[in-house]
Short mmCIF file of C-alpha atoms in Angstrom, two decimals:
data_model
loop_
_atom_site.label_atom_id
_atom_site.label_comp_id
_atom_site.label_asym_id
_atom_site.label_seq_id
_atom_site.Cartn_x
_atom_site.Cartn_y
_atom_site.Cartn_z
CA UNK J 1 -6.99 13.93 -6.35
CA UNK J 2 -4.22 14.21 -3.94
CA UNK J 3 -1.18 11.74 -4.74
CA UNK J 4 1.51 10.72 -2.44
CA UNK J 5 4.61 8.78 -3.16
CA UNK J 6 7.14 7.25 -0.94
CA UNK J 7 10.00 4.81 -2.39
CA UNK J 8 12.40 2.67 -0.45
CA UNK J 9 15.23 0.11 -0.89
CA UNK J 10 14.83 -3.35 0.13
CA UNK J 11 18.18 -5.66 0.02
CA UNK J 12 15.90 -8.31 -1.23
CA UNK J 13 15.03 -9.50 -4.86
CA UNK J 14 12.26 -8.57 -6.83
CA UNK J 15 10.97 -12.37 -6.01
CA UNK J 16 11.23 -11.99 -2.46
CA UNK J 17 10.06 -8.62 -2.23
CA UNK J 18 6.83 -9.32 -4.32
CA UNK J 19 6.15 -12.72 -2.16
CA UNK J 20 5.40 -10.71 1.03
CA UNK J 21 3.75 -7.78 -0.59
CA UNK J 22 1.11 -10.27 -2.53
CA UNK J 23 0.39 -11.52 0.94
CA UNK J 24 -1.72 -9.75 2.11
CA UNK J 25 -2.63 -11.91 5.13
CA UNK J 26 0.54 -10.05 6.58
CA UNK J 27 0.01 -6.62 5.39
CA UNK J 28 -1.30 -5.77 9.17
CA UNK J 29 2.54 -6.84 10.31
CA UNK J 30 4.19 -4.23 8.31
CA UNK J 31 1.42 -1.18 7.48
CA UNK J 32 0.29 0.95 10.87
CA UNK J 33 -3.49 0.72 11.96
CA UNK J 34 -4.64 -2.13 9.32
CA UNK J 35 -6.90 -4.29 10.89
CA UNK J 36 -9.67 -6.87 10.39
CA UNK J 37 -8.35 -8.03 7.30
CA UNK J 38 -10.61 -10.29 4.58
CA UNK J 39 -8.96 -11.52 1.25
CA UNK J 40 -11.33 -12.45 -1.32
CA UNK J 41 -10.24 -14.74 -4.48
CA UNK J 42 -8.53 -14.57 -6.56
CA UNK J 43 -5.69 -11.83 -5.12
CA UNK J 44 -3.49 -11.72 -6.26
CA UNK J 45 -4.15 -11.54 -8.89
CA UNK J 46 -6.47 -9.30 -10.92
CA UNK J 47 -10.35 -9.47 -9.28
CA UNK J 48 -9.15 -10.16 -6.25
CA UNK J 49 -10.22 -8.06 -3.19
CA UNK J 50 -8.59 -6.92 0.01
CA UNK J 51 -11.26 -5.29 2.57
CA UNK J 52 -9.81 -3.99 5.69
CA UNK J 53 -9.97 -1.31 8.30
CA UNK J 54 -6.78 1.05 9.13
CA UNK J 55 -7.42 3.15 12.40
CA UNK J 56 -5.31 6.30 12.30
CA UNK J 57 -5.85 9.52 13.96
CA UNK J 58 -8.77 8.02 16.29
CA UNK J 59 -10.67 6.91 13.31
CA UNK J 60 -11.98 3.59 11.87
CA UNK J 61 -11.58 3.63 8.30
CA UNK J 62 -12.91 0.91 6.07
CA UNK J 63 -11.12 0.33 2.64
CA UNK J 64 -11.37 -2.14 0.15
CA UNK J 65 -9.14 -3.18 -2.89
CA UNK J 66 -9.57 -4.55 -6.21
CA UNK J 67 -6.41 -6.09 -7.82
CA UNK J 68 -6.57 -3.76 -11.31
CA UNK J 69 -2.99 -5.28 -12.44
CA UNK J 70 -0.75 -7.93 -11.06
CA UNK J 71 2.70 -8.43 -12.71
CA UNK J 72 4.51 -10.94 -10.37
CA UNK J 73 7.85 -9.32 -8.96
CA UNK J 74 6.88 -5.92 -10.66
CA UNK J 75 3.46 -4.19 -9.96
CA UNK J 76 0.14 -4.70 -8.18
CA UNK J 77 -1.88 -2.27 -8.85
CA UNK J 78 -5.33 -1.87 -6.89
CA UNK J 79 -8.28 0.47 -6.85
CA UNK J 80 -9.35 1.98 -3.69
CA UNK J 81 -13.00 2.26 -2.52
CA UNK J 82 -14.09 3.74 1.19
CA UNK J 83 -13.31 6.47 3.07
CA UNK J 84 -10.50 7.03 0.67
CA UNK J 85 -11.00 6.42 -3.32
CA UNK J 86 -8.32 6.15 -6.10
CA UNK J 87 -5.44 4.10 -6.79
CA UNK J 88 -2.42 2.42 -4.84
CA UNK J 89 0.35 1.72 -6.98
CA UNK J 90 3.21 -0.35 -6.12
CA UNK J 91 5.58 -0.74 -8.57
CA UNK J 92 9.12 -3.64 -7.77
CA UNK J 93 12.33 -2.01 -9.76
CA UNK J 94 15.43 -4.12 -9.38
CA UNK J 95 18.75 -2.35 -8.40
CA UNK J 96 21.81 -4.54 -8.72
CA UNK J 97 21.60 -6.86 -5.72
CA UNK J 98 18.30 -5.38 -4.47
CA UNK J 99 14.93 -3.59 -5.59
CA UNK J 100 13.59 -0.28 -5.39
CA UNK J 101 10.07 -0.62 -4.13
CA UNK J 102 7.85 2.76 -5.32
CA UNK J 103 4.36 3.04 -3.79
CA UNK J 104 1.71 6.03 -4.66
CA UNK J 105 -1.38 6.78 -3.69
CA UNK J 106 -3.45 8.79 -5.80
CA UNK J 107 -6.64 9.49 -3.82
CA UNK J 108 -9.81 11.56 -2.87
CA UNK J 109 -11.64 11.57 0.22
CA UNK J 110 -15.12 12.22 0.18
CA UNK J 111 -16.88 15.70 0.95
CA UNK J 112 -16.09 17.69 -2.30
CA UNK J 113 -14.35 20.77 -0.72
CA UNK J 114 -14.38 19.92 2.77
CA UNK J 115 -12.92 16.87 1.52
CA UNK J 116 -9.81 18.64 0.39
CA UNK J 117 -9.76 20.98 2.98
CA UNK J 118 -9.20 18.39 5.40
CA UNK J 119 -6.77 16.19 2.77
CA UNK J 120 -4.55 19.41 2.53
CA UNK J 121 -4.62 20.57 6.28
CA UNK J 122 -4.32 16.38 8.08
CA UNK J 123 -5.05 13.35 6.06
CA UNK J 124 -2.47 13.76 3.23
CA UNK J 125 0.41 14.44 6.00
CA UNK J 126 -1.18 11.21 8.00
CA UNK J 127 -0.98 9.23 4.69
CA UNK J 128 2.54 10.34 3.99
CA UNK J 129 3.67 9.65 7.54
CA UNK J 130 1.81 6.19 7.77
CA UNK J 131 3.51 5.21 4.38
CA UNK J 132 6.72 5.80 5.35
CA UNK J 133 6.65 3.59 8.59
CA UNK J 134 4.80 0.95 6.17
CA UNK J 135 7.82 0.88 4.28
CA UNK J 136 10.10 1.36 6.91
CA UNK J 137 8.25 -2.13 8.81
CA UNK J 138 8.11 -3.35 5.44
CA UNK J 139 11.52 -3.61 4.63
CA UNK J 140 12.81 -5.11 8.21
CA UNK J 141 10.10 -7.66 7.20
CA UNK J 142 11.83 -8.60 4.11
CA UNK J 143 15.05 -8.37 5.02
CA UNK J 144 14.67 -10.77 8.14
CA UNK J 145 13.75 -13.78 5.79
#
C-alpha cells in the first residue's frame, strides 16, 4: 500500500469546515479532475456512497466511496474501490480560531508489481500533487463563506 498525507489550515471552524467537505455535490469545485459525480444515500453518513470519475494524467479513472466512519466536524472516513483501492482519511482537528484539516490516502493500484512500479515512478507523485491543490481550492472554498 502506498500512503500519502497532506494537511492544511483552514481559518474556518470545525463546523464549517466539515459542512463543505460532507458535501460532496461540491467536491468537483475544490478537488482537480473529479467529474460525473453520483451520491448515493445515506452519505454522509456511514453506507453512503460517492461514485465519481477524476481524469488526471490523460486518464479516466472511476472511483467509488463507501462512508466507513462519519464523526460530524471530525472524520469521514471512506473506503476506496476502482482504479485505486484503500482508504481516504480525513480527519477535522481544531486549532484555536481555526482547524487543521489532515487527509491520507492509503492505497493500491491494481497490477501486483507493475502496479507499484508505476505507483512509485507517477501515480503516487500525481496523487500527492493533486491533493495538495485539493486542499489548496479547498480552503479558498471555505474561507470565502
Amino acid at each position: 500500500m502506498a500512503i500519502v498525507q497532506r494537511s492544511i489550515q483552514i481559518k474556518a471552524t470545525p463546523q464549517a469546515t466539515m459542512a463543505h467537505l460532507s458535501d460532496a455535490s461540491r467536491w468537483p469545485d475544490w478537488y482537480p479532475g473529479m467529474t460525473e459525480i453520483d451520491i448515493t444515500d445515506p452519505f454522509p453518513d456511514e453506507g453512503g456512497k460517492v461514485a465519481f470519475k477524476v481524469k488526471s494524467a490523460g486518464l479516466s479513472m472511476p472511483i467509488k466511496e463507501t462512508v466507513l466512519d462519519y464523526r460530524p466536524d471530525r472524520l469521514q472516513l471512506l473506503q476506496m474501490e476502482g482504479m485505486l483501492s484503500g482508504r481516504a482519511r480525513w480527519e477535522l482537528t481544531p486549532e484555536g480560531e481555526a482547524t487543521r484539516l489532515t487527509t491520507t490516502f492509503d492505497y493500491a493500484l491494481p497490477g501486483g508489481v507493475f502496479g507499484k512500479l508505476a505507483d512509485a515512478l507517477i501515480v503516487k507523485r500525481m496523487n500527492a500533487k493533486s491533493l495538495e491543490q485539493a486542499l489548496h481550492n479547498f480552503r479558498e472554498l471555505v474561507e470565502r463563506q
